[in-house]
DNA sequence: TTCAATATGTTGCCGTGCCATATATGGACC
DNA sequence: GGTCCATATATGGCACGGCAACATATTGAA
């Protein structure tokens, strides 16, 4: 479960897809997203705050997410992000692209042992 | 089959795995490797020379590949790379890591639609 | 003789993730 | 009261890998 050098590189670009996926069903805040990624991947995938928060702003700036501050007594303010209509299209496109990519890589790495 | 922005990022780190996989069975030269990646992925995955050749030197410097010039009449000189014993171990490790990573990503992106 | 395919190589840019550091609140434990 | 951990957001500067653009050189086909 260690983070090999390659795993660090593989992550590049995947954060977008993960965030968009996680806010698809309902709005979530940054910290929640980061914890969900870690939990659901069984600890294999993890993103540092220095990656996550800037990415959230980026996705919002692109119009794929829409963030809104929520204040509740007994807890710090949180910024909840929901998926916009445009974000939904991007998510669908990225999911297609991701599956295509995985198939491509697998075809290459498995061709030799076929 | 277009190269979305994300697909460019997803590729990061995958080139290593692909090259190691492709020279596993027998030595190959850079151009051949690049063509094989493109063909076997159905055009989905492609690496430019400015990524490929420097990467080959890097892998050789790390002792994962061993290159040797081959001159034949009727064709330009080619540098054939073979997988070293250490490279074989790295390949096995990277393959495990890659599969783990894919499972992790899929668990996250599919959890919502389950 | 021009063009495409083959084959290798380099400089410099850009995007994305990480390290380290920072701020701030609530609850548990001693 | 004080310490520590989990929660929650934020940022400056670095590292690294892929790309665009450019460069060189040979073979064979139109």
CSV table of C-alpha atoms (C1' of nucleotides) in Angstrom, one decimal:
chain,number,residue,atom,x,y,z
A,1,UNK,CA,0.0,0.0,0.0
A,2,UNK,CA,3.1,2.3,-0.2
A,3,UNK,CA,3.1,5.2,-2.6
A,4,UNK,CA,5.6,4.1,-5.3
A,5,UNK,CA,7.1,6.8,-7.5
A,6,UNK,CA,4.9,5.8,-10.4
A,7,UNK,CA,1.7,5.9,-8.4
A,8,UNK,CA,2.4,9.6,-7.7
A,9,UNK,CA,2.6,10.2,-11.4
A,10,UNK,CA,-0.5,8.0,-12.3
A,11,UNK,CA,-2.6,10.2,-10.0
A,12,UNK,CA,-2.0,13.2,-12.2
A,13,UNK,CA,-5.3,14.1,-13.9
A,14,UNK,CA,-7.3,11.5,-12.0
A,15,UNK,CA,-8.2,14.0,-9.2
A,16,UNK,CA,-10.5,15.8,-11.5
A,17,UNK,CA,-12.4,12.7,-12.4
A,18,UNK,CA,-12.6,11.6,-8.7
A,19,UNK,CA,-13.9,15.0,-7.5
A,20,UNK,CA,-16.5,15.2,-10.2
A,21,UNK,CA,-17.6,11.7,-9.5
A,22,UNK,CA,-17.9,12.3,-5.8
A,23,UNK,CA,-20.1,15.4,-6.1
A,24,UNK,CA,-22.3,13.9,-8.7
A,25,UNK,CA,-24.9,12.5,-6.3
A,26,UNK,CA,-24.9,15.5,-3.8
A,27,UNK,CA,-22.8,18.5,-2.8
A,28,UNK,CA,-19.7,17.8,-0.7
A,29,UNK,CA,-17.0,19.8,0.9
A,30,UNK,CA,-13.2,19.5,0.3
A,31,UNK,CA,-12.3,17.6,3.5
A,32,UNK,CA,-15.1,15.1,2.9
A,33,UNK,CA,-14.0,14.5,-0.6
A,34,UNK,CA,-10.4,13.9,0.4
A,35,UNK,CA,-11.6,11.4,3.1
A,36,UNK,CA,-13.9,9.6,0.7
A,37,UNK,CA,-11.1,9.2,-1.9
A,38,UNK,CA,-8.9,7.6,0.7
A,39,UNK,CA,-11.6,5.4,2.2
A,40,UNK,CA,-13.1,4.1,-1.0
A,41,UNK,CA,-9.8,3.4,-2.6
A,42,UNK,CA,-8.8,1.4,0.4
A,43,UNK,CA,-6.0,3.9,1.1
A,44,UNK,CA,-4.4,3.3,-2.4
A,45,UNK,CA,-5.3,6.8,-3.6
A,46,UNK,CA,-4.8,9.9,-1.5
A,47,UNK,CA,-4.6,13.6,-2.3
A,48,UNK,CA,-2.9,16.2,-0.2
A,49,UNK,CA,-4.7,19.4,0.7
A,50,UNK,CA,-2.2,21.4,-1.4
A,51,UNK,CA,-3.6,19.5,-4.5
A,52,UNK,CA,-7.2,19.3,-3.5
A,53,UNK,CA,-8.2,22.8,-2.6
A,54,UNK,CA,-6.5,24.5,-5.5
A,55,UNK,CA,-8.1,22.0,-7.8
A,56,UNK,CA,-11.6,22.7,-6.4
A,57,UNK,CA,-11.1,26.4,-7.2
A,58,UNK,CA,-9.9,25.5,-10.6
A,59,UNK,CA,-13.0,23.3,-11.3
A,60,UNK,CA,-15.2,26.1,-10.0
A,61,UNK,CA,-13.5,28.7,-12.2
A,62,UNK,CA,-14.1,26.4,-15.2
A,63,UNK,CA,-17.7,26.3,-14.3
A,64,UNK,CA,-17.8,22.6,-13.6
A,65,UNK,CA,-18.5,23.0,-9.9
A,66,UNK,CA,-20.4,25.6,-8.0
A,67,UNK,CA,-19.3,26.2,-4.4
A,68,UNK,CA,-21.2,27.8,-1.5
A,69,UNK,CA,-20.2,28.4,2.1
A,70,UNK,CA,-22.3,26.7,4.8
A,71,UNK,CA,-22.0,27.8,8.4
A,72,UNK,CA,-23.3,25.6,11.2
A,73,UNK,CA,-22.8,26.1,15.0
A,74,UNK,CA,-20.5,23.6,16.5
A,75,UNK,CA,-18.3,23.3,13.4
A,76,UNK,CA,-16.1,25.3,11.1
A,77,UNK,CA,-17.5,26.8,8.0
A,78,UNK,CA,-17.4,24.5,5.1
A,79,UNK,CA,-17.5,25.1,1.4
A,80,UNK,CA,-19.9,22.7,-0.4
A,81,UNK,CA,-19.4,22.1,-4.1
A,82,UNK,CA,-22.1,20.8,-6.4
A,83,UNK,CA,-21.8,19.6,-10.0
A,84,UNK,CA,-23.1,22.1,-12.6
A,85,UNK,CA,-24.8,21.0,-15.8
A,86,UNK,CA,-21.5,21.6,-17.7
A,87,UNK,CA,-19.6,19.6,-15.0
A,88,UNK,CA,-22.0,16.7,-15.6
A,89,UNK,CA,-21.1,16.6,-19.2
A,90,UNK,CA,-17.4,16.8,-18.5
A,91,UNK,CA,-17.7,14.0,-16.0
A,92,UNK,CA,-19.4,11.8,-18.5
A,93,UNK,CA,-16.7,12.6,-21.1
A,94,UNK,CA,-13.9,12.0,-18.6
A,95,UNK,CA,-15.3,8.7,-17.5
A,96,UNK,CA,-15.4,7.5,-21.1
A,97,UNK,CA,-11.9,8.7,-21.6
A,98,UNK,CA,-10.7,7.0,-18.5
A,99,UNK,CA,-12.1,3.6,-19.5
A,100,UNK,CA,-10.7,4.0,-22.9
A,101,UNK,CA,-7.3,4.8,-21.5
A,102,UNK,CA,-7.4,1.8,-19.1
A,103,UNK,CA,-8.3,-0.5,-21.9
A,104,UNK,CA,-5.5,0.9,-24.0
A,105,UNK,CA,-2.9,0.5,-21.3
A,106,UNK,CA,-4.1,-3.0,-20.5
A,107,UNK,CA,-4.0,-4.1,-24.1
A,108,UNK,CA,-0.3,-3.0,-24.3
A,109,UNK,CA,0.8,-4.5,-21.0
A,110,UNK,CA,-1.0,-7.8,-21.6
A,111,UNK,CA,-0.3,-8.3,-25.2
A,112,UNK,CA,3.1,-9.9,-24.5
A,113,UNK,CA,1.8,-12.4,-22.0
A,114,UNK,CA,-1.2,-13.3,-24.1
B,1,UNK,CA,-10.3,9.3,-30.1
B,2,UNK,CA,-9.3,12.8,-29.4
B,3,UNK,CA,-6.7,13.7,-26.8
B,4,UNK,CA,-8.7,15.4,-24.0
B,5,UNK,CA,-6.8,17.5,-21.5
B,6,UNK,CA,-7.2,14.8,-18.9
B,7,UNK,CA,-5.9,12.1,-21.2
B,8,UNK,CA,-2.6,14.0,-21.4
B,9,UNK,CA,-2.4,14.0,-17.7
B,10,UNK,CA,-3.4,10.3,-17.2
B,11,UNK,CA,-0.5,9.3,-19.4
B,12,UNK,CA,2.0,10.7,-16.9
B,13,UNK,CA,3.9,7.8,-15.4
B,14,UNK,CA,2.3,5.3,-17.6
B,15,UNK,CA,5.0,5.5,-20.2
B,16,UNK,CA,7.5,3.7,-17.9
B,17,UNK,CA,5.1,0.8,-17.5
B,18,UNK,CA,4.4,0.6,-21.2
B,19,UNK,CA,8.1,0.6,-22.2
B,20,UNK,CA,9.1,-2.0,-19.7
B,21,UNK,CA,6.2,-4.2,-20.8
B,22,UNK,CA,7.1,-3.9,-24.5
B,23,UNK,CA,10.7,-4.9,-24.1
B,24,UNK,CA,9.9,-7.7,-21.8
B,25,UNK,CA,9.6,-10.4,-24.5
B,26,UNK,CA,12.5,-9.1,-26.6
B,27,UNK,CA,14.7,-6.0,-27.2
B,28,UNK,CA,13.1,-3.2,-29.1
B,29,UNK,CA,14.1,0.2,-30.4
B,30,UNK,CA,12.5,3.6,-29.6
B,31,UNK,CA,10.6,4.1,-32.8
B,32,UNK,CA,9.2,0.5,-32.7
B,33,UNK,CA,8.1,1.0,-29.1
B,34,UNK,CA,6.3,4.3,-30.0
B,35,UNK,CA,4.5,2.6,-32.9
B,36,UNK,CA,3.5,-0.4,-30.8
B,37,UNK,CA,2.0,1.8,-28.1
B,38,UNK,CA,-0.1,3.6,-30.7
B,39,UNK,CA,-1.2,0.5,-32.5
B,40,UNK,CA,-2.0,-1.7,-29.6
B,41,UNK,CA,-3.9,1.0,-27.8
B,42,UNK,CA,-6.0,1.5,-31.0
B,43,UNK,CA,-4.6,5.1,-31.2
B,44,UNK,CA,-5.8,6.0,-27.7
B,45,UNK,CA,-2.3,6.2,-26.2
B,46,UNK,CA,0.5,8.0,-28.0
B,47,UNK,CA,3.9,9.3,-26.8
B,48,UNK,CA,5.9,12.0,-28.5
B,49,UNK,CA,9.6,11.6,-29.2
B,50,UNK,CA,10.4,14.3,-26.7
B,51,UNK,CA,8.9,12.1,-24.0
B,52,UNK,CA,10.0,8.7,-25.3
B,53,UNK,CA,13.7,9.1,-26.0
B,54,UNK,CA,14.6,10.9,-22.8
B,55,UNK,CA,12.6,8.3,-20.9
B,56,UNK,CA,14.6,5.5,-22.5
B,57,UNK,CA,17.9,7.1,-21.3
B,58,UNK,CA,16.4,7.6,-17.9
B,59,UNK,CA,15.4,3.9,-17.7
B,60,UNK,CA,18.8,2.9,-18.9
B,61,UNK,CA,20.5,5.1,-16.4
B,62,UNK,CA,18.5,3.6,-13.6
B,63,UNK,CA,19.6,0.1,-14.8
B,64,UNK,CA,16.2,-1.1,-15.8
B,65,UNK,CA,17.0,-1.2,-19.5
B,66,UNK,CA,20.2,-1.9,-21.3
B,67,UNK,CA,20.6,-0.3,-24.7
B,68,UNK,CA,22.9,-1.3,-27.6
B,69,UNK,CA,23.4,0.2,-31.1
B,70,UNK,CA,22.6,-2.0,-34.0
B,71,UNK,CA,23.7,-1.1,-37.5
B,72,UNK,CA,22.3,-2.8,-40.6
B,73,UNK,CA,22.8,-1.9,-44.2
B,74,UNK,CA,19.7,-0.4,-45.7
B,75,UNK,CA,18.5,1.2,-42.5
B,76,UNK,CA,19.4,3.9,-40.0
B,77,UNK,CA,21.2,2.8,-36.9
B,78,UNK,CA,18.8,1.8,-34.1
B,79,UNK,CA,19.3,1.5,-30.4
B,80,UNK,CA,17.7,-1.7,-29.1
B,81,UNK,CA,16.8,-1.8,-25.4
B,82,UNK,CA,16.5,-5.0,-23.4
B,83,UNK,CA,15.0,-5.5,-20.0
B,84,UNK,CA,17.5,-6.1,-17.2
B,85,UNK,CA,16.9,-8.3,-14.2
B,86,UNK,CA,16.3,-5.3,-12.1
B,87,UNK,CA,13.9,-3.9,-14.7
B,88,UNK,CA,12.0,-7.1,-14.6
B,89,UNK,CA,11.4,-6.7,-10.9
B,90,UNK,CA,10.4,-3.1,-11.4
B,91,UNK,CA,8.0,-4.1,-14.2
B,92,UNK,CA,6.3,-6.6,-11.9
B,93,UNK,CA,6.0,-4.1,-9.2
B,94,UNK,CA,4.6,-1.4,-11.5
B,95,UNK,CA,2.0,-3.8,-12.9
B,96,UNK,CA,0.8,-4.6,-9.4
B,97,UNK,CA,0.7,-0.9,-8.6
B,98,UNK,CA,-1.2,-0.1,-11.8
B,99,UNK,CA,-3.9,-2.7,-11.2
B,100,UNK,CA,-4.3,-1.5,-7.6
B,101,UNK,CA,-4.6,2.0,-8.8
B,102,UNK,CA,-7.2,1.2,-11.4
B,103,UNK,CA,-9.3,-0.7,-8.9
B,104,UNK,CA,-9.0,2.2,-6.5
B,105,UNK,CA,-10.2,4.7,-9.1
B,106,UNK,CA,-13.0,2.5,-10.3
B,107,UNK,CA,-14.2,1.9,-6.7
B,108,UNK,CA,-14.5,5.7,-6.3
B,109,UNK,CA,-16.1,6.5,-9.6
B,110,UNK,CA,-18.5,3.6,-9.5
B,111,UNK,CA,-19.6,3.9,-5.8
B,112,UNK,CA,-22.2,6.5,-6.6
B,113,UNK,CA,-23.9,4.6,-9.4
B,114,UNK,CA,-23.9,1.3,-7.6
C,1,DT,C1',12.9,15.5,-56.9
C,2,DT,C1',9.8,15.7,-53.8
C,3,DC,C1',7.4,13.6,-50.3
C,4,DA,C1',6.4,10.2,-46.7
C,5,DA,C1',8.0,6.9,-43.5
C,6,DT,C1',11.7,5.6,-40.7
C,7,DA,C1',14.8,6.8,-36.8
C,8,DT,C1',17.0,9.5,-33.2
C,9,DG,C1',17.8,13.8,-30.6
C,10,DT,C1',17.2,18.6,-27.8
C,11,DT,C1',15.4,23.1,-25.6
C,12,DG,C1',12.0,25.2,-23.2
C,13,DC,C1',7.3,25.6,-21.6
C,14,DC,C1',3.1,24.1,-18.9
C,15,DG,C1',0.1,21.6,-15.8
C,16,DT,C1',-0.4,18.9,-11.7
C,17,DG,C1',0.7,17.0,-7.4
C,18,DC,C1',3.7,17.4,-3.2
C,19,DC,C1',6.2,19.4,0.9
C,20,DA,C1',6.0,22.5,4.4
C,21,DT,C1',3.7,25.7,6.7
C,22,DA,C1',-0.3,28.4,8.4
C,23,DT,C1',-4.8,29.4,10.7
C,24,DA,C1',-8.9,28.0,13.5
C,25,DT,C1',-12.4,25.2,16.1
C,26,DG,C1',-14.3,21.2,18.9
C,27,DG,C1',-13.8,17.2,21.8
C,28,DA,C1',-11.2,13.9,24.5
C,29,DC,C1',-8.0,12.9,28.0
C,30,DC,C1',-5.3,13.8,32.0
D,1,DG,C1',-6.1,24.4,32.4
D,2,DG,C1',-3.3,22.3,29.0
D,3,DT,C1',-2.2,19.0,25.4
D,4,DC,C1',-3.3,16.5,21.5
D,5,DC,C1',-6.0,14.8,17.7
D,6,DA,C1',-9.6,15.3,14.1
D,7,DT,C1',-11.8,18.5,11.5
D,8,DA,C1',-11.5,22.3,7.9
D,9,DT,C1',-9.5,25.6,4.7
D,10,DA,C1',-5.5,27.9,2.6
D,11,DT,C1',-0.8,28.9,0.0
D,12,DG,C1',4.2,29.6,-1.9
D,13,DG,C1',7.6,27.2,-4.1
D,14,DC,C1',9.5,22.9,-5.9
D,15,DA,C1',9.7,18.5,-8.8
D,16,DC,C1',8.6,15.9,-12.5
D,17,DG,C1',6.7,14.2,-16.9
D,18,DG,C1',4.6,15.1,-21.3
D,19,DC,C1',4.3,18.3,-25.3
D,20,DA,C1',5.4,21.7,-29.1
D,21,DA,C1',8.8,22.9,-32.0
D,22,DC,C1',12.7,22.2,-34.1
D,23,DA,C1',16.7,19.5,-35.9
D,24,DT,C1',19.3,15.8,-38.5
D,25,DA,C1',19.6,11.7,-41.6
D,26,DT,C1',18.4,7.6,-44.5
D,27,DT,C1',15.3,4.7,-47.5
D,28,DG,C1',11.9,4.0,-51.0
D,29,DA,C1',7.9,5.3,-53.6
D,30,DA,C1',5.3,8.6,-56.7
